[in-house]
């Protein structure tokens, strides 16, 4: 469905927010500072935060009436997005994340791409930028093929149709037409929505012109929790939509299973060697985890080159944390255990 025949259609920025006291102000300020000349509004769907997020949002709303807050009692990302989209008034919906900072030209370029391509959704590159050695290691992993698989919205590519898009700038009427975000899908809801857009004859469009700065999680605990949750829901989606799976989704769980089985077999071999059992041959099981360890070291040398020593050392920890968090989550999600821990992975 085409946009209204106007050069500057109105834009609604929608953002689910939960416990983002440290990031929310910068994210919203990047929206207000857009160089797009059309009308706009900012709708913040506030979940039940336990920090000062609501107070910070109230301060910004009082200073600028274009910034509005809406309650999102469920607290999940898809529920917050849907609440904000339903309350929006403009024909273009720009999804924003509290960890993302949009460059000033983002909306202008995105609306032009929507109009030029006739697509239902346009997205670009998620450029992760860290401020500490740990965050910079995470950013390096995000932006390398060894980290998140080398998808265009992480490493770039040619403009054209895509499977999914980071964040997304949507034709609002098409969002309503396909039923908005699936609130039963707590992670990966963007992929699932884009699947429905494409299945109903729409187009998802990638353009490297759009670059969004993303702030990685600030601690190892939060990073692992993020990727376990993401893997869980990716596994659940793989089970629900088996025909939509691609090889890159299967590599991390295969690596987790292979390294885990190899480690167990290798330990059996150790016992066999100690007691003089024929099972000593099982020491060969260590080949699998050993090969992965060499892969991580080589990746740290190549993908993290140019970084400080502390960042490169963190990379040695971050990369397997991402792989094993995502991969183990995928296995549990694929085995349909997602419902048992949904309450702990809502975001």
Short mmCIF file of C-alpha atoms in Angstrom, two decimals:
data_model
loop_
_atom_site.label_atom_id
_atom_site.label_comp_id
_atom_site.label_asym_id
_atom_site.label_seq_id
_atom_site.Cartn_x
_atom_site.Cartn_y
_atom_site.Cartn_z
CA UNK A 1 0.00 0.00 0.00
CA UNK A 2 1.52 3.28 -1.13
CA UNK A 3 2.16 6.28 1.06
CA UNK A 4 -0.05 9.36 0.70
CA UNK A 5 0.82 11.42 -2.35
CA UNK A 6 2.74 14.08 -0.46
CA UNK A 7 6.46 14.83 -0.42
CA UNK A 8 6.64 15.00 3.38
CA UNK A 9 4.24 12.50 5.01
CA UNK A 10 3.91 12.71 8.77
CA UNK A 11 6.09 10.42 10.88
CA UNK A 12 5.38 8.67 14.19
CA UNK A 13 8.37 7.42 16.18
CA UNK A 14 7.37 4.46 18.38
CA UNK A 15 9.61 3.17 21.16
CA UNK A 16 9.01 0.56 23.88
CA UNK A 17 10.81 1.61 27.07
CA UNK A 18 11.66 -0.40 30.17
CA UNK A 19 14.40 0.45 32.68
CA UNK A 20 16.28 2.73 30.30
CA UNK A 21 17.14 5.64 32.58
CA UNK A 22 20.71 5.75 31.26
CA UNK A 23 19.88 5.67 27.53
CA UNK A 24 16.41 7.10 26.95
CA UNK A 25 17.30 10.80 26.84
CA UNK A 26 19.96 10.39 24.15
CA UNK A 27 17.65 8.18 22.09
CA UNK A 28 14.75 10.66 22.18
CA UNK A 29 16.97 13.68 21.58
CA UNK A 30 18.21 12.02 18.38
CA UNK A 31 14.59 11.88 17.17
CA UNK A 32 13.80 15.50 17.91
CA UNK A 33 17.03 16.50 16.15
CA UNK A 34 16.10 14.83 12.83
CA UNK A 35 16.45 17.09 9.79
CA UNK A 36 13.18 15.77 8.31
CA UNK A 37 10.87 18.70 7.61
CA UNK A 38 7.54 16.87 7.82
CA UNK A 39 5.35 16.71 10.95
CA UNK A 40 6.26 14.15 13.60
CA UNK A 41 5.39 12.77 17.02
CA UNK A 42 7.31 10.63 19.51
CA UNK A 43 5.35 7.94 21.35
CA UNK A 44 7.07 6.20 24.25
CA UNK A 45 5.37 3.02 25.52
CA UNK A 46 6.38 2.85 29.18
CA UNK A 47 6.65 -0.54 30.79
CA UNK A 48 6.79 -1.05 34.58
CA UNK A 49 10.31 0.30 35.08
CA UNK A 50 11.96 0.17 38.49
CA UNK A 51 14.50 2.94 37.83
CA UNK A 52 13.96 6.64 37.01
CA UNK A 53 12.92 6.06 33.40
CA UNK A 54 9.38 7.40 33.90
CA UNK A 55 10.65 10.56 35.59
CA UNK A 56 13.10 11.26 32.76
CA UNK A 57 10.34 10.75 30.17
CA UNK A 58 8.00 13.05 32.10
CA UNK A 59 10.65 15.78 32.06
CA UNK A 60 11.09 15.48 28.30
CA UNK A 61 7.32 15.43 27.66
CA UNK A 62 6.84 18.57 29.74
CA UNK A 63 9.51 20.34 27.68
CA UNK A 64 8.22 19.22 24.27
CA UNK A 65 4.51 18.35 23.67
CA UNK A 66 5.48 16.29 20.60
CA UNK A 67 6.88 13.69 23.03
CA UNK A 68 4.07 11.58 24.49
CA UNK A 69 4.10 8.62 26.85
CA UNK A 70 1.65 5.71 26.86
CA UNK A 71 1.39 2.97 29.46
CA UNK A 72 2.50 -0.53 28.46
CA UNK A 73 1.51 -2.61 31.51
CA UNK A 74 2.59 -5.87 29.85
CA UNK A 75 6.12 -4.49 29.57
CA UNK A 76 7.15 -6.56 26.53
CA UNK A 77 8.61 -5.08 23.35
CA UNK A 78 5.84 -6.18 20.94
CA UNK A 79 3.09 -5.07 23.31
CA UNK A 80 4.72 -1.66 23.68
CA UNK A 81 5.14 -1.26 19.94
CA UNK A 82 1.50 -2.15 19.30
CA UNK A 83 0.22 0.24 21.97
CA UNK A 84 2.25 3.07 20.44
CA UNK A 85 1.33 2.26 16.82
CA UNK A 86 -2.39 2.20 17.62
CA UNK A 87 -2.08 5.59 19.33
CA UNK A 88 -0.08 7.12 16.45
CA UNK A 89 -1.62 9.42 13.86
CA UNK A 90 0.86 9.65 10.99
CA UNK A 91 1.14 7.37 7.90
CA UNK A 92 4.82 6.50 8.47
CA UNK A 93 5.84 4.50 11.54
CA UNK A 94 9.49 4.60 12.61
CA UNK A 95 10.43 1.92 15.09
CA UNK A 96 13.10 3.06 17.55
CA UNK A 97 14.98 1.30 20.32
CA UNK A 98 16.10 3.00 23.53
CA UNK A 99 19.63 1.70 22.87
CA UNK A 100 19.72 3.29 19.42
CA UNK A 101 20.72 6.80 18.38
CA UNK A 102 19.49 7.93 14.97
CA UNK A 103 21.72 10.19 12.86
CA UNK A 104 20.01 13.48 11.81
CA UNK A 105 19.38 12.35 8.22
CA UNK A 106 17.85 8.97 9.12
CA UNK A 107 14.15 9.81 8.72
CA UNK A 108 14.65 11.87 5.59
CA UNK A 109 16.57 9.07 3.87
CA UNK A 110 14.18 6.38 5.12
CA UNK A 111 11.03 8.12 3.86
CA UNK A 112 12.72 8.73 0.50
CA UNK A 113 13.63 5.02 0.32
CA UNK A 114 10.03 4.04 1.13
CA UNK A 115 8.74 6.25 -1.65
CA UNK A 116 11.45 5.20 -4.12
CA UNK A 117 11.14 1.45 -3.54
CA UNK A 118 7.41 1.14 -2.87
CA UNK A 119 8.33 -1.13 0.04
CA UNK A 120 6.30 -1.72 3.20
CA UNK A 121 9.34 -1.54 5.46
CA UNK A 122 12.81 -0.05 5.06
CA UNK A 123 15.81 -0.67 7.30
CA UNK A 124 19.55 -0.15 7.32
CA UNK A 125 22.69 -0.94 9.29
CA UNK A 126 22.92 -1.38 13.04
CA UNK A 127 26.30 0.16 13.86
CA UNK A 128 27.26 -1.01 17.33
CA UNK A 129 29.52 1.42 19.19
CA UNK A 130 31.00 0.72 22.61
CA UNK A 131 32.25 3.17 25.22
CA UNK A 132 34.17 0.74 27.44
CA UNK A 133 36.62 -2.06 26.48
CA UNK A 134 33.88 -4.62 27.14
CA UNK A 135 31.29 -2.76 25.03
CA UNK A 136 33.82 -2.25 22.23
CA UNK A 137 34.47 -6.00 22.20
CA UNK A 138 30.72 -6.60 21.88
CA UNK A 139 30.53 -4.01 19.09
CA UNK A 140 33.33 -5.77 17.22
CA UNK A 141 31.47 -9.06 17.51
CA UNK A 142 28.25 -7.47 16.26
CA UNK A 143 29.96 -6.00 13.22
CA UNK A 144 31.91 -9.09 12.14
CA UNK A 145 30.82 -12.19 10.27
CA UNK A 146 32.17 -14.41 13.05
CA UNK A 147 29.88 -12.73 15.57
CA UNK A 148 26.31 -12.52 14.28
CA UNK A 149 26.59 -14.27 10.95
CA UNK A 150 27.26 -11.38 8.61
CA UNK A 151 23.70 -10.28 7.81
CA UNK A 152 23.41 -7.03 5.79
CA UNK A 153 22.00 -5.03 8.71
CA UNK A 154 25.17 -5.86 10.67
CA UNK A 155 27.93 -5.75 8.05
CA UNK A 156 26.33 -3.88 5.14
CA UNK A 157 25.55 -4.85 1.56
CA UNK A 158 23.82 -3.74 -1.61
CA UNK A 159 20.47 -1.97 -1.55
CA UNK A 160 17.51 -4.20 -2.36
CA UNK A 161 14.84 -6.59 -1.04
CA UNK A 162 15.71 -8.31 2.25
CA UNK A 163 14.41 -11.02 4.57
CA UNK A 164 14.14 -8.66 7.51
CA UNK A 165 15.31 -5.21 8.60
CA UNK A 166 16.81 -3.64 11.69
CA UNK A 167 14.21 -1.55 13.56
CA UNK A 168 12.24 -0.57 10.47
CA UNK A 169 10.44 2.39 8.90
CA UNK A 170 6.96 1.16 7.97
CA UNK A 171 3.90 2.15 6.03
CA UNK A 172 1.51 2.26 9.00
CA UNK A 173 -1.53 1.03 7.06
CA UNK A 174 0.33 -2.18 6.17
CA UNK A 175 1.18 -2.78 9.83
CA UNK A 176 -2.51 -2.59 10.67
CA UNK A 177 -3.41 -4.75 7.69
CA UNK A 178 -1.23 -7.68 8.77
CA UNK A 179 -2.18 -7.41 12.44
CA UNK A 180 0.76 -5.50 13.96
CA UNK A 181 3.44 -7.31 15.97
CA UNK A 182 2.67 -10.75 17.39
CA UNK A 183 2.63 -10.19 21.16
CA UNK A 184 3.20 -13.89 21.80
CA UNK A 185 6.67 -13.56 20.23
CA UNK A 186 8.83 -11.81 22.83
CA UNK A 187 12.03 -11.78 20.72
CA UNK A 188 12.40 -11.95 16.96
CA UNK A 189 9.05 -10.22 16.53
CA UNK A 190 10.53 -8.00 13.82
CA UNK A 191 11.50 -11.04 11.72
CA UNK A 192 8.08 -12.60 12.24
CA UNK A 193 6.27 -9.39 11.21
CA UNK A 194 8.45 -8.99 8.13
CA UNK A 195 7.64 -12.60 7.23
CA UNK A 196 3.92 -11.69 7.19
CA UNK A 197 4.55 -8.53 5.18
CA UNK A 198 6.39 -10.54 2.53
CA UNK A 199 3.83 -13.38 2.61
CA UNK A 200 1.05 -10.90 1.78
CA UNK A 201 2.84 -9.50 -1.26
CA UNK A 202 4.84 -6.76 0.43
CA UNK A 203 8.52 -5.89 0.23
CA UNK A 204 11.08 -5.43 2.97
CA UNK A 205 13.89 -3.18 1.76
CA UNK A 206 17.49 -2.83 2.91
CA UNK A 207 19.48 0.31 2.20
CA UNK A 208 23.01 0.93 3.48
CA UNK A 209 22.23 4.66 3.53
CA UNK A 210 20.52 4.19 6.89
CA UNK A 211 22.97 3.76 9.75
CA UNK A 212 21.81 3.58 13.36
CA UNK A 213 24.17 3.75 16.31
CA UNK A 214 23.48 0.95 18.78
CA UNK A 215 24.74 0.84 22.38
CA UNK A 216 25.64 -2.74 23.45
CA UNK A 217 24.68 -4.16 26.82
CA UNK A 218 27.17 -2.88 29.44
CA UNK A 219 27.94 -6.13 31.28
CA UNK A 220 28.63 -9.78 30.52
CA UNK A 221 25.62 -10.91 32.57
CA UNK A 222 23.25 -8.69 30.60
CA UNK A 223 24.83 -9.71 27.30
CA UNK A 224 24.46 -13.43 28.03
CA UNK A 225 20.89 -12.95 29.18
CA UNK A 226 20.12 -11.01 26.00
CA UNK A 227 21.48 -13.71 23.69
CA UNK A 228 19.98 -16.65 25.57
CA UNK A 229 16.58 -14.95 25.27
CA UNK A 230 17.15 -14.14 21.60
CA UNK A 231 18.24 -17.71 20.89
CA UNK A 232 15.22 -19.14 22.72
CA UNK A 233 12.83 -17.23 20.54
CA UNK A 234 14.80 -17.86 17.36
CA UNK A 235 14.51 -21.58 18.12
CA UNK A 236 10.80 -21.20 18.77
CA UNK A 237 10.35 -19.40 15.44
CA UNK A 238 12.42 -22.05 13.67
CA UNK A 239 10.04 -24.68 15.04
CA UNK A 240 6.94 -22.70 14.06
CA UNK A 241 8.13 -21.79 10.57
CA UNK A 242 10.56 -24.52 9.45
CA UNK A 243 10.44 -23.50 5.79
CA UNK A 244 11.76 -20.05 6.67
CA UNK A 245 14.97 -21.31 8.28
CA UNK A 246 18.35 -20.62 6.72
CA UNK A 247 21.73 -22.22 7.38
CA UNK A 248 23.06 -19.29 9.42
CA UNK A 249 20.37 -19.87 12.08
CA UNK A 250 21.50 -23.47 12.51
CA UNK A 251 25.26 -22.89 12.86
CA UNK A 252 25.31 -21.72 16.53
CA UNK A 253 23.14 -24.58 17.88
CA UNK A 254 25.16 -27.10 15.85
CA UNK A 255 28.35 -25.62 17.32
CA UNK A 256 26.97 -25.83 20.87
CA UNK A 257 25.89 -29.44 20.44
CA UNK A 258 29.14 -30.41 18.71
CA UNK A 259 31.42 -28.78 21.27
CA UNK A 260 29.34 -30.05 24.19
CA UNK A 261 29.26 -33.64 22.95
CA UNK A 262 32.96 -33.48 22.09
CA UNK A 263 33.80 -32.28 25.60
CA UNK A 264 31.82 -35.11 27.22
CA UNK A 265 33.36 -37.70 24.91
CA UNK A 266 36.81 -36.29 25.60
CA UNK A 267 36.30 -36.58 29.37
CA UNK A 268 35.27 -40.19 28.89
CA UNK A 269 38.55 -40.63 27.03
CA UNK A 270 40.48 -39.13 29.95
CA UNK A 271 38.94 -41.65 32.32
CA UNK A 272 39.65 -44.43 29.84
CA UNK A 273 43.29 -43.41 29.54
CA UNK A 274 43.71 -43.25 33.33
CA UNK A 275 42.31 -46.75 33.92
CA UNK A 276 43.84 -48.26 30.78
CA UNK A 277 40.47 -48.84 29.12
CA UNK A 278 40.00 -49.13 25.34
CA UNK A 279 37.79 -46.05 25.69
CA UNK A 280 40.96 -43.94 25.62
CA UNK A 281 40.24 -43.33 21.94
CA UNK A 282 37.44 -41.01 23.10
CA UNK A 283 40.12 -38.41 23.79
CA UNK A 284 39.54 -37.50 20.15
CA UNK A 285 36.34 -35.84 21.34
CA UNK A 286 38.45 -32.89 22.49
CA UNK A 287 39.06 -32.08 18.82
CA UNK A 288 35.67 -30.35 18.54
CA UNK A 289 35.98 -27.94 21.51
CA UNK A 290 39.68 -27.49 20.70
CA UNK A 291 38.87 -26.45 17.13
CA UNK A 292 36.31 -23.96 18.43
CA UNK A 293 38.86 -22.53 20.88
CA UNK A 294 41.32 -22.01 18.02
CA UNK A 295 38.54 -20.36 16.01
CA UNK A 296 37.84 -17.89 18.85
CA UNK A 297 41.53 -17.01 19.22
CA UNK A 298 41.92 -16.50 15.46
CA UNK A 299 38.76 -14.37 15.42
CA UNK A 300 40.12 -12.21 18.24
CA UNK A 301 43.32 -11.65 16.27
CA UNK A 302 41.54 -10.78 13.02
CA UNK A 303 38.17 -9.27 13.95
CA UNK A 304 39.45 -7.29 16.95
CA UNK A 305 42.69 -6.08 15.39
CA UNK A 306 43.45 -2.45 16.06
CA UNK A 307 41.66 -2.52 19.43
CA UNK A 308 43.31 -2.18 22.82
CA UNK A 309 44.63 -5.25 24.62
CA UNK A 310 41.74 -5.11 27.11
CA UNK A 311 39.20 -5.06 24.30
CA UNK A 312 40.85 -8.00 22.55
CA UNK A 313 40.91 -9.97 25.80
CA UNK A 314 37.24 -9.21 26.34
CA UNK A 315 36.56 -10.36 22.77
CA UNK A 316 37.86 -13.81 23.76
CA UNK A 317 35.06 -13.91 26.35
CA UNK A 318 32.35 -12.06 24.44
CA UNK A 319 32.41 -14.17 21.27
CA UNK A 320 31.80 -17.57 22.93
CA UNK A 321 29.26 -15.94 25.25
CA UNK A 322 27.28 -14.79 22.21
CA UNK A 323 27.64 -18.12 20.41
CA UNK A 324 26.84 -20.35 23.36
CA UNK A 325 24.13 -18.07 24.73
CA UNK A 326 22.34 -17.87 21.38
CA UNK A 327 23.02 -21.50 20.44
CA UNK A 328 21.92 -23.07 23.71
CA UNK A 329 18.86 -20.82 23.77
CA UNK A 330 17.99 -21.96 20.24
CA UNK A 331 18.14 -25.63 21.27
CA UNK A 332 15.79 -25.10 24.23
CA UNK A 333 13.47 -22.90 22.18
CA UNK A 334 13.32 -25.40 19.34
CA UNK A 335 12.44 -28.11 21.85
CA UNK A 336 9.42 -25.96 22.78
CA UNK A 337 10.58 -25.04 26.27
CA UNK A 338 10.09 -21.32 25.61
CA UNK A 339 6.85 -21.00 27.57
CA UNK A 340 8.52 -22.14 30.77
CA UNK A 341 10.79 -19.11 30.91
CA UNK A 342 8.84 -16.46 29.01
CA UNK A 343 8.45 -14.42 32.17
CA UNK A 344 12.22 -14.07 32.40
CA UNK A 345 12.83 -13.13 28.75
CA UNK A 346 10.05 -10.65 28.03
CA UNK A 347 12.41 -8.14 26.50
#
